[in-house]
DNA sequence: TTAATAGTGTCTATCAGACAGTATCTC
DNA sequence: GAGATACTGTCTGATAGACACTATTAA
């Protein structure tokens, strides 16, 4: 019987076929009521010049750390960002260089300034998700998975609050659902509903300085509550179409 | 400007640090009303002799194919198995040999015969999930993720039918929910509910040959319907505790 | 004044959960 | 017959969605 120590001493990592592991991040934000994704223009081969999700090779760090690092390199400062693993894509041939496994991450960000250029990205910018097609590698597939995850996740978690600032109005929160789902929840029912879900939002006691651009009363300001799941959930209006 | 062709010709895969990618499969089934997971006793270092999730290195195949292959090697034939990607675990140090990324999969299987011994597994067997602790590597964490996914997934998908045979009674289906959730749904309400969800189950017109072991009428036999999500969902009784 | 918006009241259909009741079967 | 189980009926409280209404504000 070989002991674990003897086994490790005689172990040759090079005996296995080379596989590279990257993280690619689907970063979503809402700008002017429209859902946007952060994309970079690839500065290097392969697919130089095409748009792609920001990402890079994993270093001596955890996968979560790698995703956070890539995101920080592209966007600079990172206030209140939610980051979660999405899925791993590793079909042979998805990268022409070699076998590359991409661990995809999903990030929800409040409105950020224009991204800084960094890493091997020729340029990074926010692109409306409707216009984000024809991406490099299999990033169209990864983006689609991220969008579906986002749409489902704001139903039963309070993560919609990750898209707005520290303090927000219920109308702003409704705007998040409208942008992510692509359909607007009923304003009155939405209002009553989010207030009734325990721990979703908390009243700050303050109101906005002025009403809406085109009239209306000042609205109360809220902050995110401490709930981690929403019960009962806010279901998408199109739920019955999913049969 | 380097063309893609020139770039690829000069590319050296060995320039990157060696990373290995494995798939590990959380295979769940129900035996005598108790949720079991398929485990192997490791025949090789590291962690020789300890229980672990079945898995192995990814070959020249997709990740889904690798998971299916590993599962087939451990269990033999695979009727009606549901298989989905769970998450990827890649912390440095999770494997003492080298950097190993494990792409974890989750499988739901109907009751299967005792697994065949194959691959590098000294022995493969079904273990009640309550007894499946102290696993090799970070497999305790992977198993916990798989269990939580399974508990959530049978709420809003018809995947509970993947645990039973082609034809089943409503009581058998209720047994799946009882085993996975750890608490029994109300029999009468469950009955009415599963029949009311469109596309969940279809009446075959047949009944069981005899009633229950300790009496009761014969029950109707059903088969899985064509719904891919359940609407409305069957929520766990403990939903309000999740706040 | 007009139009827009925040927030509330109310009605209806649906659903979850509790409970009871009947029919059918095994032992 | 006793006990267990399949399946159904019914009631109650909660909820989603539709609609209407009031109050407040910008232009």
Short mmCIF file of C-alpha atoms (C1' of nucleotides) in Angstrom, two decimals:
data_model
loop_
_atom_site.label_atom_id
_atom_site.label_comp_id
_atom_site.label_asym_id
_atom_site.label_seq_id
_atom_site.Cartn_x
_atom_site.Cartn_y
_atom_site.Cartn_z
CA UNK A 1 0.00 0.00 0.00
CA UNK A 2 1.34 3.38 -0.99
CA UNK A 3 0.96 6.03 1.67
CA UNK A 4 -0.48 9.40 0.76
CA UNK A 5 2.91 11.06 1.33
CA UNK A 6 4.75 8.67 -0.98
CA UNK A 7 2.02 9.01 -3.56
CA UNK A 8 2.21 12.80 -3.59
CA UNK A 9 5.98 12.85 -3.81
CA UNK A 10 5.90 10.67 -6.92
CA UNK A 11 3.03 12.55 -8.53
CA UNK A 12 3.60 14.35 -11.82
CA UNK A 13 1.00 16.97 -12.65
CA UNK A 14 2.29 17.16 -16.21
CA UNK A 15 1.12 13.62 -16.87
CA UNK A 16 -2.38 14.93 -17.53
CA UNK A 17 -3.46 16.72 -20.69
CA UNK A 18 -3.22 20.47 -20.33
CA UNK A 19 -6.47 22.19 -19.47
CA UNK A 20 -6.86 25.89 -18.82
CA UNK A 21 -9.51 27.37 -16.55
CA UNK A 22 -10.90 30.84 -16.98
CA UNK A 23 -13.61 32.83 -15.28
CA UNK A 24 -15.97 34.90 -17.41
CA UNK A 25 -18.35 37.32 -15.77
CA UNK A 26 -21.83 38.31 -16.89
CA UNK A 27 -22.17 41.70 -15.21
CA UNK A 28 -25.62 43.23 -15.41
CA UNK A 29 -26.69 46.73 -14.57
CA UNK A 30 -29.58 49.02 -15.43
CA UNK A 31 -28.93 52.27 -17.24
CA UNK A 32 -31.86 54.54 -18.11
CA UNK A 33 -34.32 51.73 -17.54
CA UNK A 34 -32.56 49.32 -19.89
CA UNK A 35 -30.69 46.20 -18.84
CA UNK A 36 -27.04 46.36 -19.89
CA UNK A 37 -24.19 43.85 -19.81
CA UNK A 38 -20.51 44.68 -19.46
CA UNK A 39 -18.53 43.62 -22.53
CA UNK A 40 -14.95 44.04 -23.64
CA UNK A 41 -13.51 44.32 -27.09
CA UNK A 42 -10.90 41.61 -27.29
CA UNK A 43 -7.44 43.00 -27.83
CA UNK A 44 -5.74 39.66 -28.40
CA UNK A 45 -6.21 36.57 -30.48
CA UNK A 46 -8.30 34.55 -30.71
CA UNK A 47 -11.34 36.56 -31.72
CA UNK A 48 -9.40 39.85 -31.59
CA UNK A 49 -11.68 42.81 -32.12
CA UNK A 50 -14.87 40.98 -31.21
CA UNK A 51 -16.99 41.66 -28.16
CA UNK A 52 -16.72 39.21 -25.30
CA UNK A 53 -17.53 38.83 -21.63
CA UNK A 54 -14.70 40.08 -19.43
CA UNK A 55 -12.67 37.25 -18.00
CA UNK A 56 -9.29 35.66 -17.72
CA UNK A 57 -7.28 32.76 -16.46
CA UNK A 58 -7.62 31.65 -12.88
CA UNK A 59 -4.52 32.22 -10.78
CA UNK A 60 -3.58 30.89 -7.35
CA UNK A 61 -6.89 31.99 -5.85
CA UNK A 62 -10.40 30.69 -5.34
CA UNK A 63 -12.84 30.88 -8.23
CA UNK A 64 -14.87 33.53 -6.41
CA UNK A 65 -11.74 35.61 -5.91
CA UNK A 66 -10.84 35.25 -9.57
CA UNK A 67 -14.25 36.49 -10.63
CA UNK A 68 -14.10 39.42 -8.26
CA UNK A 69 -10.62 40.30 -9.48
CA UNK A 70 -11.63 40.21 -13.14
CA UNK A 71 -14.64 42.37 -12.40
CA UNK A 72 -12.58 44.88 -10.47
CA UNK A 73 -10.01 45.08 -13.26
CA UNK A 74 -12.70 46.03 -15.74
CA UNK A 75 -14.92 48.31 -13.71
CA UNK A 76 -12.65 49.81 -11.11
CA UNK A 77 -14.36 50.23 -7.76
CA UNK A 78 -17.08 47.75 -6.79
CA UNK A 79 -19.77 49.03 -4.47
CA UNK A 80 -22.49 46.61 -3.33
CA UNK A 81 -21.97 44.10 -6.11
CA UNK A 82 -23.63 40.73 -5.91
CA UNK A 83 -21.58 37.93 -7.42
CA UNK A 84 -22.52 34.27 -7.80
CA UNK A 85 -21.33 31.31 -9.80
CA UNK A 86 -23.47 30.65 -12.84
CA UNK A 87 -22.28 27.48 -14.59
CA UNK A 88 -19.21 25.97 -16.21
CA UNK A 89 -18.80 25.67 -19.94
CA UNK A 90 -16.17 23.26 -21.15
CA UNK A 91 -17.08 21.70 -24.48
CA UNK A 92 -14.02 20.66 -26.50
CA UNK A 93 -13.44 23.19 -29.25
CA UNK A 94 -15.12 26.13 -27.56
CA UNK A 95 -11.69 27.79 -27.54
CA UNK A 96 -9.41 27.18 -30.56
CA UNK A 97 -6.24 27.39 -28.48
CA UNK A 98 -6.68 24.39 -26.22
CA UNK A 99 -9.14 22.84 -23.85
CA UNK A 100 -10.47 25.78 -21.86
CA UNK A 101 -13.02 25.44 -19.10
CA UNK A 102 -14.87 28.64 -18.42
CA UNK A 103 -16.42 29.04 -15.00
CA UNK A 104 -19.06 31.68 -15.63
CA UNK A 105 -20.12 34.12 -12.94
CA UNK A 106 -23.13 36.39 -12.70
CA UNK A 107 -22.86 39.86 -11.16
CA UNK A 108 -25.56 42.39 -10.33
CA UNK A 109 -24.27 45.94 -10.08
CA UNK A 110 -25.90 49.29 -9.35
CA UNK A 111 -25.37 51.93 -11.98
CA UNK A 112 -21.62 52.41 -12.28
CA UNK A 113 -19.48 54.97 -14.04
CA UNK A 114 -18.12 54.02 -17.46
CA UNK A 115 -15.70 51.13 -17.00
CA UNK A 116 -11.98 51.68 -16.94
CA UNK A 117 -9.89 50.00 -19.56
CA UNK A 118 -7.61 47.34 -18.11
CA UNK A 119 -6.22 43.89 -18.54
CA UNK A 120 -6.10 42.61 -22.08
CA UNK A 121 -9.32 44.40 -22.98
CA UNK A 122 -9.01 46.93 -25.77
CA UNK A 123 -12.15 48.60 -24.48
CA UNK A 124 -14.84 47.81 -21.94
CA UNK A 125 -18.35 49.19 -22.14
CA UNK A 126 -21.96 48.68 -21.18
CA UNK A 127 -24.09 47.23 -23.97
CA UNK A 128 -27.89 46.79 -23.89
CA UNK A 129 -28.52 43.07 -23.61
CA UNK A 130 -30.77 43.17 -26.67
CA UNK A 131 -27.77 44.34 -28.70
CA UNK A 132 -25.29 41.90 -27.17
CA UNK A 133 -25.19 39.21 -29.83
CA UNK A 134 -22.44 37.66 -31.91
CA UNK A 135 -20.04 37.51 -28.98
CA UNK A 136 -16.72 35.68 -29.05
CA UNK A 137 -16.39 32.00 -28.09
CA UNK A 138 -19.65 30.63 -26.68
CA UNK A 139 -20.36 33.83 -24.79
CA UNK A 140 -23.80 34.21 -26.37
CA UNK A 141 -24.78 31.01 -24.59
CA UNK A 142 -23.22 32.14 -21.31
CA UNK A 143 -25.00 35.49 -21.49
CA UNK A 144 -28.33 33.78 -22.15
CA UNK A 145 -27.80 31.57 -19.12
CA UNK A 146 -27.00 34.62 -17.01
CA UNK A 147 -30.09 36.47 -18.14
CA UNK A 148 -32.36 33.56 -17.40
CA UNK A 149 -30.77 33.15 -13.98
CA UNK A 150 -31.24 36.84 -13.25
CA UNK A 151 -34.88 36.80 -14.29
CA UNK A 152 -35.59 33.81 -12.10
CA UNK A 153 -33.51 34.96 -9.16
CA UNK A 154 -35.21 38.31 -8.57
CA UNK A 155 -38.47 36.39 -8.19
CA UNK A 156 -37.53 34.69 -4.96
CA UNK A 157 -34.55 36.67 -3.65
CA UNK A 158 -34.17 40.36 -2.80
CA UNK A 159 -31.33 40.72 -5.33
CA UNK A 160 -33.21 43.33 -7.31
CA UNK A 161 -31.98 45.73 -4.63
CA UNK A 162 -28.42 45.07 -5.85
CA UNK A 163 -29.27 47.05 -9.00
CA UNK A 164 -30.24 50.22 -7.17
CA UNK A 165 -28.41 52.50 -4.77
CA UNK A 166 -28.26 52.25 -1.01
CA UNK A 167 -31.55 54.14 -0.77
CA UNK A 168 -34.23 53.77 -3.39
CA UNK A 169 -37.90 54.31 -4.08
CA UNK A 170 -40.39 51.58 -4.78
CA UNK A 171 -40.74 52.96 -8.30
CA UNK A 172 -37.01 52.49 -8.85
CA UNK A 173 -37.28 48.93 -7.61
CA UNK A 174 -40.18 48.37 -9.95
CA UNK A 175 -37.97 49.70 -12.73
CA UNK A 176 -35.49 46.92 -11.99
CA UNK A 177 -38.15 44.27 -12.43
CA UNK A 178 -39.38 45.96 -15.59
CA UNK A 179 -35.89 46.05 -17.09
CA UNK A 180 -34.94 42.49 -16.16
CA UNK A 181 -38.25 40.83 -16.97
CA UNK A 182 -39.04 42.97 -19.99
CA UNK A 183 -42.55 43.63 -18.71
CA UNK A 184 -43.86 46.03 -16.13
CA UNK A 185 -45.54 44.75 -12.98
CA UNK A 186 -48.78 46.48 -12.03
CA UNK A 187 -47.67 49.58 -10.10
CA UNK A 188 -50.29 49.50 -7.36
CA UNK A 189 -50.10 45.78 -6.69
CA UNK A 190 -46.30 45.85 -6.85
CA UNK A 191 -46.23 48.58 -4.24
CA UNK A 192 -48.41 46.67 -1.82
CA UNK A 193 -46.60 43.42 -2.50
CA UNK A 194 -43.02 44.51 -1.84
CA UNK A 195 -44.12 46.16 1.39
CA UNK A 196 -45.86 42.98 2.52
CA UNK A 197 -42.92 40.62 1.97
CA UNK A 198 -41.09 40.39 5.30
CA UNK A 199 -37.53 41.67 5.24
CA UNK A 200 -37.50 42.75 1.60
CA UNK A 201 -37.30 46.53 2.09
CA UNK A 202 -37.15 48.84 5.11
CA UNK A 203 -38.54 52.36 5.35
CA UNK A 204 -35.78 54.90 5.97
CA UNK A 205 -38.25 57.59 7.05
CA UNK A 206 -36.91 59.95 4.39
CA UNK A 207 -38.45 60.95 1.09
CA UNK A 208 -37.08 62.13 -2.23
CA UNK A 209 -36.28 65.83 -2.55
CA UNK A 210 -38.79 66.31 -5.32
CA UNK A 211 -41.48 64.35 -7.12
CA UNK A 212 -41.19 62.71 -10.50
CA UNK A 213 -39.90 64.50 -13.58
CA UNK A 214 -43.39 64.99 -14.89
CA UNK A 215 -45.24 65.42 -11.63
CA UNK A 216 -46.43 63.32 -8.75
CA UNK A 217 -45.81 63.33 -5.02
CA UNK A 218 -42.45 62.75 -3.38
CA UNK A 219 -41.84 59.09 -2.69
CA UNK A 220 -40.59 57.41 0.45
CA UNK A 221 -37.04 56.12 0.43
CA UNK A 222 -36.29 52.54 1.39
CA UNK A 223 -33.22 50.42 1.96
CA UNK A 224 -32.71 46.70 1.47
CA UNK A 225 -33.95 44.53 4.34
CA UNK A 226 -32.26 41.47 5.78
CA UNK A 227 -34.31 38.77 4.08
CA UNK A 228 -32.28 36.38 1.94
CA UNK A 229 -35.25 34.86 0.21
CA UNK A 230 -38.61 36.38 -0.57
CA UNK A 231 -41.64 34.66 0.85
CA UNK A 232 -44.02 34.80 -0.77
CA UNK A 233 -42.14 35.29 -4.03
CA UNK A 234 -42.81 37.91 -6.69
CA UNK A 235 -43.72 35.77 -9.67
CA UNK A 236 -43.26 36.93 -13.23
CA UNK A 237 -46.49 37.99 -14.94
CA UNK A 238 -45.66 35.59 -17.78
CA UNK A 239 -45.56 32.60 -15.44
CA UNK A 240 -48.51 30.86 -17.07
CA UNK A 241 -46.81 30.95 -20.45
CA UNK A 242 -44.10 28.68 -19.13
CA UNK A 243 -46.28 25.58 -19.28
CA UNK B 1 -1.30 42.50 -36.19
CA UNK B 2 -1.02 38.79 -35.59
CA UNK B 3 -3.64 36.76 -37.42
CA UNK B 4 -5.53 34.11 -35.55
CA UNK B 5 -3.77 31.37 -37.52
CA UNK B 6 -0.29 32.66 -36.71
CA UNK B 7 -1.26 33.09 -33.10
CA UNK B 8 -2.49 29.53 -32.76
CA UNK B 9 0.60 28.06 -34.43
CA UNK B 10 2.85 29.79 -31.95
CA UNK B 11 0.71 28.97 -28.96
CA UNK B 12 2.13 26.75 -26.24
CA UNK B 13 -0.49 25.18 -23.97
CA UNK B 14 2.23 24.13 -21.51
CA UNK B 15 2.97 27.77 -20.76
CA UNK B 16 0.06 27.83 -18.33
CA UNK B 17 0.13 26.23 -14.88
CA UNK B 18 -1.24 22.69 -14.96
CA UNK B 19 -4.84 22.42 -13.89
CA UNK B 20 -6.85 19.21 -13.88
CA UNK B 21 -10.60 19.06 -14.34
CA UNK B 22 -12.76 16.32 -12.90
CA UNK B 23 -16.46 15.67 -12.78
CA UNK B 24 -18.00 14.41 -9.55
CA UNK B 25 -21.59 13.24 -9.50
CA UNK B 26 -24.10 13.49 -6.66
CA UNK B 27 -26.47 10.66 -7.59
CA UNK B 28 -29.62 10.52 -5.51
CA UNK B 29 -32.18 7.77 -5.32
CA UNK B 30 -34.83 6.61 -2.88
CA UNK B 31 -34.63 3.18 -1.32
CA UNK B 32 -37.30 2.08 1.14
CA UNK B 33 -38.46 5.64 1.60
CA UNK B 34 -35.01 6.97 2.48
CA UNK B 35 -32.92 9.29 0.30
CA UNK B 36 -29.62 7.67 -0.64
CA UNK B 37 -26.51 8.94 -2.41
CA UNK B 38 -24.12 6.85 -4.48
CA UNK B 39 -20.64 6.77 -2.96
CA UNK B 40 -17.45 4.94 -3.79
CA UNK B 41 -14.69 3.80 -1.53
CA UNK B 42 -11.55 5.29 -2.95
CA UNK B 43 -9.08 2.65 -4.09
CA UNK B 44 -6.23 5.07 -4.82
CA UNK B 45 -4.40 7.88 -3.14
CA UNK B 46 -5.20 10.49 -2.09
CA UNK B 47 -7.80 9.65 0.53
CA UNK B 48 -7.56 5.93 -0.21
CA UNK B 49 -10.18 3.98 1.71
CA UNK B 50 -12.45 6.95 2.35
CA UNK B 51 -15.87 7.42 0.88
CA UNK B 52 -16.20 9.89 -1.97
CA UNK B 53 -18.53 10.91 -4.73
CA UNK B 54 -17.92 8.95 -7.92
CA UNK B 55 -16.01 10.96 -10.48
CA UNK B 56 -12.93 11.20 -12.59
CA UNK B 57 -10.93 13.28 -14.98
CA UNK B 58 -12.59 14.79 -18.00
CA UNK B 59 -11.45 13.33 -21.31
CA UNK B 60 -11.93 14.58 -24.84
CA UNK B 61 -15.68 14.94 -24.34
CA UNK B 62 -18.19 17.49 -23.14
CA UNK B 63 -18.71 17.92 -19.41
CA UNK B 64 -22.19 16.42 -19.67
CA UNK B 65 -20.77 13.40 -21.47
CA UNK B 66 -18.09 13.00 -18.83
CA UNK B 67 -20.67 13.02 -16.04
CA UNK B 68 -22.84 10.50 -17.87
CA UNK B 69 -19.84 8.28 -18.49
CA UNK B 70 -18.75 8.35 -14.85
CA UNK B 71 -22.26 7.54 -13.72
CA UNK B 72 -22.57 4.68 -16.18
CA UNK B 73 -19.23 3.24 -15.07
CA UNK B 74 -20.44 3.11 -11.48
CA UNK B 75 -24.03 2.04 -11.86
CA UNK B 76 -24.16 0.09 -15.09
CA UNK B 77 -27.29 0.73 -17.09
CA UNK B 78 -29.01 4.10 -16.76
CA UNK B 79 -32.77 4.17 -17.28
CA UNK B 80 -34.56 7.53 -17.10
CA UNK B 81 -31.81 9.34 -15.25
CA UNK B 82 -31.95 13.09 -14.91
CA UNK B 83 -28.54 14.76 -14.95
CA UNK B 84 -27.74 18.43 -14.53
CA UNK B 85 -24.71 20.51 -13.72
CA UNK B 86 -24.58 21.61 -10.12
CA UNK B 87 -21.60 23.89 -9.56
CA UNK B 88 -17.83 23.99 -9.87
CA UNK B 89 -15.52 23.72 -6.90
CA UNK B 90 -11.97 24.85 -7.45
CA UNK B 91 -10.41 26.25 -4.32
CA UNK B 92 -6.63 25.87 -4.24
CA UNK B 93 -5.72 23.04 -1.92
CA UNK B 94 -8.97 21.12 -2.21
CA UNK B 95 -6.93 18.32 -3.77
CA UNK B 96 -3.41 17.72 -2.40
CA UNK B 97 -2.05 16.55 -5.76
CA UNK B 98 -2.43 19.73 -7.76
CA UNK B 99 -4.97 22.33 -8.72
CA UNK B 100 -8.09 20.31 -9.46
CA UNK B 101 -11.34 21.86 -10.58
CA UNK B 102 -14.32 19.66 -9.89
CA UNK B 103 -17.40 20.24 -12.00
CA UNK B 104 -20.12 18.71 -9.84
CA UNK B 105 -23.21 17.14 -11.36
CA UNK B 106 -26.51 16.19 -9.81
CA UNK B 107 -28.36 13.05 -10.90
CA UNK B 108 -31.84 11.80 -9.97
CA UNK B 109 -32.27 8.07 -10.47
CA UNK B 110 -35.15 5.67 -9.92
CA UNK B 111 -34.40 2.75 -7.65
CA UNK B 112 -31.50 0.89 -9.27
CA UNK B 113 -29.90 -2.47 -8.57
CA UNK B 114 -26.78 -2.45 -6.44
CA UNK B 115 -24.05 -0.63 -8.36
CA UNK B 116 -21.39 -2.51 -10.25
CA UNK B 117 -17.80 -2.02 -9.25
CA UNK B 118 -15.81 -0.26 -11.90
CA UNK B 119 -13.25 2.40 -12.63
CA UNK B 120 -10.85 3.18 -9.79
CA UNK B 121 -13.53 2.62 -7.18
CA UNK B 122 -12.79 -0.13 -4.71
CA UNK B 123 -16.53 -0.40 -4.04
CA UNK B 124 -19.62 1.61 -4.92
CA UNK B 125 -22.76 1.58 -2.82
CA UNK B 126 -25.86 3.51 -1.85
CA UNK B 127 -25.58 5.33 1.46
CA UNK B 128 -28.41 7.15 3.27
CA UNK B 129 -27.69 10.86 2.96
CA UNK B 130 -27.90 11.28 6.73
CA UNK B 131 -24.98 8.87 7.06
CA UNK B 132 -22.93 10.37 4.24
CA UNK B 133 -20.51 12.54 6.19
CA UNK B 134 -16.75 12.72 6.42
CA UNK B 135 -16.31 12.29 2.69
CA UNK B 136 -13.00 12.73 0.89
CA UNK B 137 -11.86 16.11 -0.49
CA UNK B 138 -14.62 18.75 -0.21
CA UNK B 139 -17.31 16.25 -1.12
CA UNK B 140 -19.33 17.00 2.02
CA UNK B 141 -19.82 20.50 0.65
CA UNK B 142 -20.67 19.23 -2.83
CA UNK B 143 -23.21 16.79 -1.43
CA UNK B 144 -24.83 19.52 0.64
CA UNK B 145 -25.14 21.68 -2.45
CA UNK B 146 -26.69 18.81 -4.34
CA UNK B 147 -29.23 18.11 -1.61
CA UNK B 148 -30.30 21.73 -1.39
CA UNK B 149 -30.63 21.89 -5.17
CA UNK B 150 -32.72 18.71 -5.19
CA UNK B 151 -35.01 19.99 -2.45
CA UNK B 152 -35.59 23.25 -4.29
CA UNK B 153 -35.87 21.72 -7.74
CA UNK B 154 -38.72 19.32 -7.01
CA UNK B 155 -40.75 22.32 -5.89
CA UNK B 156 -41.03 23.89 -9.31
CA UNK B 157 -40.11 21.11 -11.75
CA UNK B 158 -41.60 17.64 -12.27
CA UNK B 159 -38.24 16.01 -11.51
CA UNK B 160 -39.67 14.07 -8.58
CA UNK B 161 -40.95 11.69 -11.26
CA UNK B 162 -37.31 10.86 -12.09
CA UNK B 163 -37.11 9.01 -8.76
CA UNK B 164 -39.97 6.62 -9.50
CA UNK B 165 -40.61 4.11 -12.25
CA UNK B 166 -42.29 4.68 -15.58
CA UNK B 167 -45.68 4.16 -13.92
CA UNK B 168 -46.31 5.21 -10.34
CA UNK B 169 -49.01 5.98 -7.84
CA UNK B 170 -49.59 9.35 -6.26
CA UNK B 171 -48.59 7.85 -2.93
CA UNK B 172 -45.22 6.84 -4.39
CA UNK B 173 -44.76 10.35 -5.70
CA UNK B 174 -45.63 11.70 -2.26
CA UNK B 175 -42.99 9.35 -0.88
CA UNK B 176 -40.41 11.10 -3.05
CA UNK B 177 -41.28 14.48 -1.60
CA UNK B 178 -41.27 13.03 1.90
CA UNK B 179 -37.81 11.51 1.43
CA UNK B 180 -36.24 14.55 -0.23
CA UNK B 181 -37.80 17.22 1.97
CA UNK B 182 -37.66 15.20 5.18
CA UNK B 183 -41.29 16.01 5.94
CA UNK B 184 -44.51 14.54 4.63
CA UNK B 185 -46.94 16.68 2.67
CA UNK B 186 -50.59 16.36 3.68
CA UNK B 187 -51.84 13.30 1.78
CA UNK B 188 -55.24 14.62 0.74
CA UNK B 189 -54.06 18.05 -0.30
CA UNK B 190 -51.04 16.60 -2.09
CA UNK B 191 -53.31 14.33 -4.08
CA UNK B 192 -55.54 17.14 -5.27
CA UNK B 193 -52.58 19.42 -5.91
CA UNK B 194 -50.53 17.17 -8.17
CA UNK B 195 -53.61 16.39 -10.21
CA UNK B 196 -54.38 20.07 -10.64
CA UNK B 197 -50.93 21.14 -11.89
CA UNK B 198 -51.12 21.02 -15.69
CA UNK B 199 -48.78 18.52 -17.30
CA UNK B 200 -47.32 17.12 -14.09
CA UNK B 201 -48.80 13.61 -14.22
CA UNK B 202 -51.06 11.76 -16.64
CA UNK B 203 -53.55 9.05 -15.79
CA UNK B 204 -52.67 5.74 -17.48
CA UNK B 205 -56.12 4.29 -16.88
CA UNK B 206 -54.62 1.33 -15.03
CA UNK B 207 -54.51 0.63 -11.31
CA UNK B 208 -52.20 -1.32 -9.04
CA UNK B 209 -52.80 -5.07 -8.82
CA UNK B 210 -53.56 -4.89 -5.13
CA UNK B 211 -54.05 -2.32 -2.41
CA UNK B 212 -51.51 -1.25 0.18
CA UNK B 213 -49.62 -3.74 2.33
CA UNK B 214 -51.87 -3.07 5.27
CA UNK B 215 -55.11 -2.47 3.40
CA UNK B 216 -56.73 0.26 1.38
CA UNK B 217 -58.10 0.47 -2.13
CA UNK B 218 -56.06 -0.05 -5.28
CA UNK B 219 -54.55 3.18 -6.54
CA UNK B 220 -54.55 4.59 -10.02
CA UNK B 221 -51.29 4.49 -11.96
CA UNK B 222 -49.87 7.62 -13.52
CA UNK B 223 -46.98 8.50 -15.78
CA UNK B 224 -44.97 11.70 -16.01
CA UNK B 225 -46.60 14.47 -18.06
CA UNK B 226 -44.90 16.81 -20.47
CA UNK B 227 -44.62 19.89 -18.26
CA UNK B 228 -41.07 21.10 -17.70
CA UNK B 229 -41.94 23.43 -14.88
CA UNK B 230 -44.74 23.19 -12.35
CA UNK B 231 -47.16 26.05 -12.21
CA UNK B 232 -48.26 26.62 -9.60
CA UNK B 233 -45.32 25.12 -7.72
CA UNK B 234 -45.46 22.68 -4.81
CA UNK B 235 -43.86 24.67 -2.04
CA UNK B 236 -42.13 23.06 0.89
CA UNK B 237 -44.16 23.11 4.10
CA UNK B 238 -41.17 24.71 5.84
CA UNK B 239 -41.13 27.67 3.46
CA UNK B 240 -41.88 30.23 6.14
CA UNK B 241 -38.92 29.06 8.20
CA UNK B 242 -36.60 30.20 5.44
CA UNK B 243 -36.88 33.86 6.38
"C1'" DT C 1 -55.07 73.78 -14.57
"C1'" DT C 2 -53.37 69.49 -16.36
"C1'" DA C 3 -51.04 65.43 -16.21
"C1'" DA C 4 -48.38 62.26 -13.88
"C1'" DT C 5 -47.23 59.62 -10.02
"C1'" DA C 6 -47.32 57.63 -4.91
"C1'" DG C 7 -49.88 55.16 -2.27
"C1'" DT C 8 -54.40 52.91 -0.58
"C1'" DG C 9 -59.03 50.52 -0.76
"C1'" DT C 10 -61.71 46.91 -2.51
"C1'" DC C 11 -63.46 43.15 -5.14
"C1'" DT C 12 -62.92 38.48 -7.16
"C1'" DA C 13 -60.90 34.24 -8.39
"C1'" DT C 14 -57.59 31.12 -6.89
"C1'" DC C 15 -54.96 28.46 -3.79
"C1'" DA C 16 -52.89 26.25 0.49
"C1'" DG C 17 -53.90 23.95 4.41
"C1'" DA C 18 -56.93 21.82 7.72
"C1'" DC C 19 -60.33 18.57 8.46
"C1'" DA C 20 -63.81 15.36 7.61
"C1'" DG C 21 -65.98 11.78 5.18
"C1'" DT C 22 -66.71 7.72 1.97
"C1'" DA C 23 -65.26 3.78 -0.57
"C1'" DT C 24 -62.17 0.01 -0.99
"C1'" DC C 25 -58.96 -3.11 0.26
"C1'" DT C 26 -55.73 -6.44 3.42
"C1'" DC C 27 -55.36 -9.03 7.34
"C1'" DG D 1 -64.72 -6.68 11.71
"C1'" DA D 2 -60.60 -3.65 12.33
"C1'" DG D 3 -57.53 -0.86 10.46
"C1'" DA D 4 -55.30 1.30 6.75
"C1'" DT D 5 -55.36 3.78 2.57
"C1'" DA D 6 -57.20 6.23 -1.90
"C1'" DC D 7 -59.63 9.78 -3.03
"C1'" DT D 8 -63.12 13.62 -2.57
"C1'" DG D 9 -65.80 17.48 -0.33
"C1'" DT D 10 -65.74 21.60 2.12
"C1'" DC D 11 -64.34 25.40 4.85
"C1'" DT D 12 -61.12 29.25 6.02
"C1'" DG D 13 -57.55 32.43 5.49
"C1'" DA D 14 -54.11 34.26 2.39
"C1'" DT D 15 -52.88 35.95 -2.01
"C1'" DA D 16 -52.66 37.74 -6.97
"C1'" DG D 17 -54.52 40.61 -10.12
"C1'" DA D 18 -57.75 44.02 -11.69
"C1'" DC D 19 -59.62 48.34 -10.97
"C1'" DA D 20 -60.67 52.52 -8.85
"C1'" DC D 21 -59.71 56.30 -5.97
"C1'" DT D 22 -57.25 60.08 -3.31
"C1'" DA D 23 -53.35 62.97 -2.44
"C1'" DT D 24 -49.38 65.31 -4.01
"C1'" DT D 25 -46.39 67.34 -7.05
"C1'" DA D 26 -44.10 69.40 -11.70
"C1'" DA D 27 -44.85 71.87 -15.56
#
